[in-house]
Amino acid sequence: MSEQPVKLGPECPGCGEPWLRPTTMPGRYRCVYCLRRYELVSVCPNCGEHSTIVRMSSTAIVICNHCKGSMLTPV
């Protein structure tokens, strides 16, 4: 039997812990561990690639499809 690692959630860009959670505002996230706030943007801060964003908390993709960087910017 092989054990799959438990996925707790997206990793925080600031502290790297898997405790990033959506807030009540669409496209906004907060790390439960370090309490930093982030906003989901449509242009990747790393490579400049534009991506369509879905601001639904359950389906939001916070990783750039082109460079695999974070699509979150600090608020």
PDB file of N, CA and C in Angstrom:
ATOM      1  N   MET A   1       0.831  -1.177   0.000  1.00  0.00           N
ATOM      2  CA  MET A   1       0.000   0.000   0.000  1.00  0.00           C
ATOM      3  C   MET A   1       0.880   1.247   0.000  1.00  0.00           C
ATOM      4  N   SER A   2       0.646   2.142  -0.940  1.00  0.00           N
ATOM      5  CA  SER A   2       1.419   3.388  -0.964  1.00  0.00           C
ATOM      6  C   SER A   2       0.550   4.523  -0.427  1.00  0.00           C
ATOM      7  N   GLU A   3       1.151   5.336   0.392  1.00  0.00           N
ATOM      8  CA  GLU A   3       0.417   6.448   0.998  1.00  0.00           C
ATOM      9  C   GLU A   3       0.608   7.710   0.161  1.00  0.00           C
ATOM     10  N   GLN A   4      -0.475   8.375  -0.149  1.00  0.00           N
ATOM     11  CA  GLN A   4      -0.434   9.644  -0.851  1.00  0.00           C
ATOM     12  C   GLN A   4      -0.241  10.757   0.168  1.00  0.00           C
ATOM     13  N   PRO A   5       0.620  11.745  -0.128  1.00  0.00           N
ATOM     14  CA  PRO A   5       0.761  12.851   0.815  1.00  0.00           C
ATOM     15  C   PRO A   5      -0.539  13.660   0.898  1.00  0.00           C
ATOM     16  N   VAL A   6      -0.844  14.120   2.069  1.00  0.00           N
ATOM     17  CA  VAL A   6      -2.067  14.889   2.296  1.00  0.00           C
ATOM     18  C   VAL A   6      -1.853  16.310   1.795  1.00  0.00           C
ATOM     19  N   LYS A   7      -2.768  16.795   0.948  1.00  0.00           N
ATOM     20  CA  LYS A   7      -2.703  18.152   0.415  1.00  0.00           C
ATOM     21  C   LYS A   7      -3.595  19.037   1.280  1.00  0.00           C
ATOM     22  N   LEU A   8      -2.979  19.904   2.082  1.00  0.00           N
ATOM     23  CA  LEU A   8      -3.742  20.758   2.997  1.00  0.00           C
ATOM     24  C   LEU A   8      -4.304  21.996   2.314  1.00  0.00           C
ATOM     25  N   GLY A   9      -3.711  22.401   1.205  1.00  0.00           N
ATOM     26  CA  GLY A   9      -4.160  23.579   0.486  1.00  0.00           C
ATOM     27  C   GLY A   9      -3.004  24.224  -0.242  1.00  0.00           C
ATOM     28  N   PRO A  10      -3.263  25.326  -0.953  1.00  0.00           N
ATOM     29  CA  PRO A  10      -2.191  26.016  -1.668  1.00  0.00           C
ATOM     30  C   PRO A  10      -1.144  26.558  -0.695  1.00  0.00           C
ATOM     31  N   GLU A  11       0.103  26.597  -1.145  1.00  0.00           N
ATOM     32  CA  GLU A  11       1.185  27.123  -0.307  1.00  0.00           C
ATOM     33  C   GLU A  11       1.203  28.641  -0.351  1.00  0.00           C
ATOM     34  N   CYS A  12       1.488  29.242   0.772  1.00  0.00           N
ATOM     35  CA  CYS A  12       1.603  30.686   0.902  1.00  0.00           C
ATOM     36  C   CYS A  12       2.882  31.143   0.192  1.00  0.00           C
ATOM     37  N   PRO A  13       2.807  32.174  -0.670  1.00  0.00           N
ATOM     38  CA  PRO A  13       4.017  32.679  -1.325  1.00  0.00           C
ATOM     39  C   PRO A  13       5.010  33.295  -0.339  1.00  0.00           C
ATOM     40  N   GLY A  14       4.531  33.733   0.816  1.00  0.00           N
ATOM     41  CA  GLY A  14       5.386  34.384   1.799  1.00  0.00           C
ATOM     42  C   GLY A  14       6.142  33.415   2.681  1.00  0.00           C
ATOM     43  N   CYS A  15       5.432  32.495   3.323  1.00  0.00           N
ATOM     44  CA  CYS A  15       6.071  31.594   4.288  1.00  0.00           C
ATOM     45  C   CYS A  15       6.236  30.169   3.775  1.00  0.00           C
ATOM     46  N   GLY A  16       5.552  29.823   2.685  1.00  0.00           N
ATOM     47  CA  GLY A  16       5.681  28.488   2.117  1.00  0.00           C
ATOM     48  C   GLY A  16       4.841  27.421   2.773  1.00  0.00           C
ATOM     49  N   GLU A  17       4.088  27.772   3.791  1.00  0.00           N
ATOM     50  CA  GLU A  17       3.239  26.802   4.479  1.00  0.00           C
ATOM     51  C   GLU A  17       1.942  26.577   3.689  1.00  0.00           C
ATOM     52  N   PRO A  18       1.360  25.386   3.751  1.00  0.00           N
ATOM     53  CA  PRO A  18       0.153  25.082   2.967  1.00  0.00           C
ATOM     54  C   PRO A  18      -1.141  25.529   3.647  1.00  0.00           C
ATOM     55  N   TRP A  19      -1.183  26.746   4.103  1.00  0.00           N
ATOM     56  CA  TRP A  19      -2.351  27.238   4.842  1.00  0.00           C
ATOM     57  C   TRP A  19      -3.000  28.452   4.198  1.00  0.00           C
ATOM     58  N   LEU A  20      -2.922  28.576   2.879  1.00  0.00           N
ATOM     59  CA  LEU A  20      -3.549  29.690   2.175  1.00  0.00           C
ATOM     60  C   LEU A  20      -5.031  29.398   1.995  1.00  0.00           C
ATOM     61  N   ARG A  21      -5.868  30.293   2.449  1.00  0.00           N
ATOM     62  CA  ARG A  21      -7.316  30.081   2.386  1.00  0.00           C
ATOM     63  C   ARG A  21      -7.999  31.294   1.755  1.00  0.00           C
ATOM     64  N   PRO A  22      -9.100  31.070   1.006  1.00  0.00           N
ATOM     65  CA  PRO A  22      -9.849  32.187   0.429  1.00  0.00           C
ATOM     66  C   PRO A  22     -10.561  32.987   1.511  1.00  0.00           C
ATOM     67  N   THR A  23     -10.706  34.289   1.271  1.00  0.00           N
ATOM     68  CA  THR A  23     -11.458  35.144   2.186  1.00  0.00           C
ATOM     69  C   THR A  23     -12.866  35.329   1.627  1.00  0.00           C
ATOM     70  N   THR A  24     -13.644  36.181   2.244  1.00  0.00           N
ATOM     71  CA  THR A  24     -15.003  36.426   1.758  1.00  0.00           C
ATOM     72  C   THR A  24     -15.020  37.265   0.486  1.00  0.00           C
ATOM     73  N   MET A  25     -13.937  37.973   0.202  1.00  0.00           N
ATOM     74  CA  MET A  25     -13.856  38.762  -1.030  1.00  0.00           C
ATOM     75  C   MET A  25     -13.306  37.888  -2.154  1.00  0.00           C
ATOM     76  N   PRO A  26     -13.970  37.858  -3.320  1.00  0.00           N
ATOM     77  CA  PRO A  26     -13.492  37.026  -4.430  1.00  0.00           C
ATOM     78  C   PRO A  26     -12.074  37.408  -4.859  1.00  0.00           C
ATOM     79  N   GLY A  27     -11.230  36.410  -5.074  1.00  0.00           N
ATOM     80  CA  GLY A  27      -9.869  36.652  -5.530  1.00  0.00           C
ATOM     81  C   GLY A  27      -8.893  37.048  -4.450  1.00  0.00           C
ATOM     82  N   ARG A  28      -9.332  37.064  -3.201  1.00  0.00           N
ATOM     83  CA  ARG A  28      -8.455  37.419  -2.082  1.00  0.00           C
ATOM     84  C   ARG A  28      -8.192  36.187  -1.230  1.00  0.00           C
ATOM     85  N   TYR A  29      -6.949  36.087  -0.745  1.00  0.00           N
ATOM     86  CA  TYR A  29      -6.535  34.955   0.077  1.00  0.00           C
ATOM     87  C   TYR A  29      -5.782  35.450   1.301  1.00  0.00           C
ATOM     88  N   ARG A  30      -5.796  34.637   2.337  1.00  0.00           N
ATOM     89  CA  ARG A  30      -5.056  34.943   3.560  1.00  0.00           C
ATOM     90  C   ARG A  30      -4.405  33.672   4.066  1.00  0.00           C
ATOM     91  N   CYS A  31      -3.154  33.795   4.482  1.00  0.00           N
ATOM     92  CA  CYS A  31      -2.449  32.654   5.052  1.00  0.00           C
ATOM     93  C   CYS A  31      -2.821  32.549   6.525  1.00  0.00           C
ATOM     94  N   VAL A  32      -3.311  31.390   6.916  1.00  0.00           N
ATOM     95  CA  VAL A  32      -3.710  31.167   8.301  1.00  0.00           C
ATOM     96  C   VAL A  32      -2.485  31.088   9.212  1.00  0.00           C
ATOM     97  N   TYR A  33      -1.327  30.750   8.642  1.00  0.00           N
ATOM     98  CA  TYR A  33      -0.105  30.587   9.434  1.00  0.00           C
ATOM     99  C   TYR A  33       0.581  31.937   9.701  1.00  0.00           C
ATOM    100  N   CYS A  34       0.873  32.725   8.639  1.00  0.00           N
ATOM    101  CA  CYS A  34       1.599  33.991   8.826  1.00  0.00           C
ATOM    102  C   CYS A  34       0.694  35.223   8.748  1.00  0.00           C
ATOM    103  N   LEU A  35      -0.580  35.031   8.418  1.00  0.00           N
ATOM    104  CA  LEU A  35      -1.611  36.076   8.374  1.00  0.00           C
ATOM    105  C   LEU A  35      -1.410  37.125   7.284  1.00  0.00           C
ATOM    106  N   ARG A  36      -0.568  36.848   6.288  1.00  0.00           N
ATOM    107  CA  ARG A  36      -0.406  37.767   5.159  1.00  0.00           C
ATOM    108  C   ARG A  36      -1.590  37.637   4.219  1.00  0.00           C
ATOM    109  N   ARG A  37      -1.905  38.739   3.513  1.00  0.00           N
ATOM    110  CA  ARG A  37      -3.024  38.758   2.575  1.00  0.00           C
ATOM    111  C   ARG A  37      -2.496  38.842   1.144  1.00  0.00           C
ATOM    112  N   TYR A  38      -3.218  38.207   0.224  1.00  0.00           N
ATOM    113  CA  TYR A  38      -2.827  38.179  -1.181  1.00  0.00           C
ATOM    114  C   TYR A  38      -4.045  38.363  -2.069  1.00  0.00           C
ATOM    115  N   GLU A  39      -3.788  38.843  -3.285  1.00  0.00           N
ATOM    116  CA  GLU A  39      -4.842  39.012  -4.274  1.00  0.00           C
ATOM    117  C   GLU A  39      -4.454  38.265  -5.538  1.00  0.00           C
ATOM    118  N   LEU A  40      -5.409  37.570  -6.133  1.00  0.00           N
ATOM    119  CA  LEU A  40      -5.198  36.844  -7.372  1.00  0.00           C
ATOM    120  C   LEU A  40      -5.247  37.835  -8.530  1.00  0.00           C
ATOM    121  N   VAL A  41      -4.193  37.860  -9.361  1.00  0.00           N
ATOM    122  CA  VAL A  41      -4.114  38.796 -10.492  1.00  0.00           C
ATOM    123  C   VAL A  41      -4.137  38.031 -11.807  1.00  0.00           C
ATOM    124  N   SER A  42      -4.460  38.738 -12.902  1.00  0.00           N
ATOM    125  CA  SER A  42      -4.553  38.080 -14.202  1.00  0.00           C
ATOM    126  C   SER A  42      -3.235  38.102 -14.970  1.00  0.00           C
ATOM    127  N   VAL A  43      -2.277  38.929 -14.556  1.00  0.00           N
ATOM    128  CA  VAL A  43      -0.968  38.979 -15.200  1.00  0.00           C
ATOM    129  C   VAL A  43       0.066  38.458 -14.212  1.00  0.00           C
ATOM    130  N   CYS A  44       0.835  37.469 -14.627  1.00  0.00           N
ATOM    131  CA  CYS A  44       1.824  36.850 -13.741  1.00  0.00           C
ATOM    132  C   CYS A  44       2.903  37.859 -13.362  1.00  0.00           C
ATOM    133  N   PRO A  45       3.159  38.046 -12.073  1.00  0.00           N
ATOM    134  CA  PRO A  45       4.200  38.973 -11.634  1.00  0.00           C
ATOM    135  C   PRO A  45       5.611  38.500 -12.016  1.00  0.00           C
ATOM    136  N   ASN A  46       5.792  37.206 -12.289  1.00  0.00           N
ATOM    137  CA  ASN A  46       7.109  36.663 -12.623  1.00  0.00           C
ATOM    138  C   ASN A  46       7.448  36.802 -14.098  1.00  0.00           C
ATOM    139  N   CYS A  47       6.545  36.373 -14.991  1.00  0.00           N
ATOM    140  CA  CYS A  47       6.870  36.346 -16.419  1.00  0.00           C
ATOM    141  C   CYS A  47       6.034  37.295 -17.264  1.00  0.00           C
ATOM    142  N   GLY A  48       4.965  37.873 -16.715  1.00  0.00           N
ATOM    143  CA  GLY A  48       4.132  38.813 -17.464  1.00  0.00           C
ATOM    144  C   GLY A  48       3.071  38.151 -18.330  1.00  0.00           C
ATOM    145  N   GLU A  49       2.970  36.843 -18.272  1.00  0.00           N
ATOM    146  CA  GLU A  49       1.976  36.107 -19.064  1.00  0.00           C
ATOM    147  C   GLU A  49       0.571  36.415 -18.553  1.00  0.00           C
ATOM    148  N   HIS A  50      -0.354  36.699 -19.475  1.00  0.00           N
ATOM    149  CA  HIS A  50      -1.731  36.988 -19.106  1.00  0.00           C
ATOM    150  C   HIS A  50      -2.516  35.688 -19.035  1.00  0.00           C
ATOM    151  N   SER A  51      -3.367  35.587 -18.037  1.00  0.00           N
ATOM    152  CA  SER A  51      -4.181  34.401 -17.855  1.00  0.00           C
ATOM    153  C   SER A  51      -5.571  34.813 -17.413  1.00  0.00           C
ATOM    154  N   THR A  52      -6.559  34.097 -17.898  1.00  0.00           N
ATOM    155  CA  THR A  52      -7.925  34.337 -17.448  1.00  0.00           C
ATOM    156  C   THR A  52      -8.058  33.740 -16.053  1.00  0.00           C
ATOM    157  N   ILE A  53      -8.636  34.512 -15.150  1.00  0.00           N
ATOM    158  CA  ILE A  53      -8.771  34.020 -13.782  1.00  0.00           C
ATOM    159  C   ILE A  53     -10.227  33.738 -13.454  1.00  0.00           C
ATOM    160  N   VAL A  54     -10.432  32.685 -12.731  1.00  0.00           N
ATOM    161  CA  VAL A  54     -11.745  32.323 -12.220  1.00  0.00           C
ATOM    162  C   VAL A  54     -11.680  32.602 -10.733  1.00  0.00           C
ATOM    163  N   ARG A  55     -12.483  33.509 -10.256  1.00  0.00           N
ATOM    164  CA  ARG A  55     -12.393  33.939  -8.871  1.00  0.00           C
ATOM    165  C   ARG A  55     -13.271  33.118  -7.927  1.00  0.00           C
ATOM    166  N   MET A  56     -13.642  31.930  -8.336  1.00  0.00           N
ATOM    167  CA  MET A  56     -14.402  31.053  -7.443  1.00  0.00           C
ATOM    168  C   MET A  56     -13.411  30.382  -6.507  1.00  0.00           C
ATOM    169  N   SER A  57     -13.692  30.418  -5.234  1.00  0.00           N
ATOM    170  CA  SER A  57     -12.727  29.921  -4.246  1.00  0.00           C
ATOM    171  C   SER A  57     -12.394  28.445  -4.416  1.00  0.00           C
ATOM    172  N   SER A  58     -13.319  27.644  -4.868  1.00  0.00           N
ATOM    173  CA  SER A  58     -13.054  26.212  -4.960  1.00  0.00           C
ATOM    174  C   SER A  58     -12.288  25.832  -6.227  1.00  0.00           C
ATOM    175  N   THR A  59     -12.313  26.675  -7.264  1.00  0.00           N
ATOM    176  CA  THR A  59     -11.665  26.323  -8.523  1.00  0.00           C
ATOM    177  C   THR A  59     -10.548  27.271  -8.916  1.00  0.00           C
ATOM    178  N   ALA A  60     -10.195  28.216  -8.080  1.00  0.00           N
ATOM    179  CA  ALA A  60      -9.177  29.196  -8.431  1.00  0.00           C
ATOM    180  C   ALA A  60      -7.810  28.530  -8.596  1.00  0.00           C
ATOM    181  N   ILE A  61      -7.125  28.894  -9.674  1.00  0.00           N
ATOM    182  CA  ILE A  61      -5.776  28.392  -9.932  1.00  0.00           C
ATOM    183  C   ILE A  61      -4.820  29.530  -9.596  1.00  0.00           C
ATOM    184  N   VAL A  62      -3.946  29.308  -8.642  1.00  0.00           N
ATOM    185  CA  VAL A  62      -3.041  30.368  -8.190  1.00  0.00           C
ATOM    186  C   VAL A  62      -1.630  30.196  -8.742  1.00  0.00           C
ATOM    187  N   ILE A  63      -1.439  29.260  -9.684  1.00  0.00           N
ATOM    188  CA  ILE A  63      -0.142  29.001 -10.297  1.00  0.00           C
ATOM    189  C   ILE A  63      -0.199  29.417 -11.761  1.00  0.00           C
ATOM    190  N   CYS A  64       0.840  30.096 -12.247  1.00  0.00           N
ATOM    191  CA  CYS A  64       0.935  30.501 -13.646  1.00  0.00           C
ATOM    192  C   CYS A  64       1.110  29.266 -14.524  1.00  0.00           C
ATOM    193  N   ASN A  65       0.333  29.172 -15.607  1.00  0.00           N
ATOM    194  CA  ASN A  65       0.435  28.025 -16.510  1.00  0.00           C
ATOM    195  C   ASN A  65       1.736  28.052 -17.312  1.00  0.00           C
ATOM    196  N   HIS A  66       2.325  29.233 -17.476  1.00  0.00           N
ATOM    197  CA  HIS A  66       3.528  29.368 -18.298  1.00  0.00           C
ATOM    198  C   HIS A  66       4.807  29.099 -17.513  1.00  0.00           C
ATOM    199  N   CYS A  67       5.014  29.808 -16.394  1.00  0.00           N
ATOM    200  CA  CYS A  67       6.281  29.686 -15.654  1.00  0.00           C
ATOM    201  C   CYS A  67       6.130  28.940 -14.320  1.00  0.00           C
ATOM    202  N   LYS A  68       4.902  28.554 -13.978  1.00  0.00           N
ATOM    203  CA  LYS A  68       4.597  27.855 -12.720  1.00  0.00           C
ATOM    204  C   LYS A  68       4.858  28.705 -11.471  1.00  0.00           C
ATOM    205  N   GLY A  69       4.936  30.037 -11.643  1.00  0.00           N
ATOM    206  CA  GLY A  69       5.083  30.949 -10.517  1.00  0.00           C
ATOM    207  C   GLY A  69       3.729  31.269  -9.910  1.00  0.00           C
ATOM    208  N   SER A  70       3.731  32.005  -8.833  1.00  0.00           N
ATOM    209  CA  SER A  70       2.504  32.362  -8.130  1.00  0.00           C
ATOM    210  C   SER A  70       1.801  33.523  -8.826  1.00  0.00           C
ATOM    211  N   MET A  71       0.490  33.420  -8.948  1.00  0.00           N
ATOM    212  CA  MET A  71      -0.333  34.493  -9.517  1.00  0.00           C
ATOM    213  C   MET A  71      -0.904  35.381  -8.413  1.00  0.00           C
ATOM    214  N   LEU A  72      -0.335  35.291  -7.233  1.00  0.00           N
ATOM    215  CA  LEU A  72      -0.793  36.076  -6.096  1.00  0.00           C
ATOM    216  C   LEU A  72       0.175  37.230  -5.827  1.00  0.00           C
ATOM    217  N   THR A  73      -0.379  38.392  -5.527  1.00  0.00           N
ATOM    218  CA  THR A  73       0.436  39.536  -5.131  1.00  0.00           C
ATOM    219  C   THR A  73       0.020  39.969  -3.733  1.00  0.00           C
ATOM    220  N   PRO A  74       0.974  40.452  -2.933  1.00  0.00           N
ATOM    221  CA  PRO A  74       0.627  40.908  -1.581  1.00  0.00           C
ATOM    222  C   PRO A  74      -0.318  42.108  -1.624  1.00  0.00           C
ATOM    223  N   VAL A  75      -1.214  42.172  -0.663  1.00  0.00           N
ATOM    224  CA  VAL A  75      -2.159  43.298  -0.552  1.00  0.00           C
ATOM    225  C   VAL A  75      -1.669  44.202   0.550  1.00  0.00           C
TER     226      VAL A  75
END
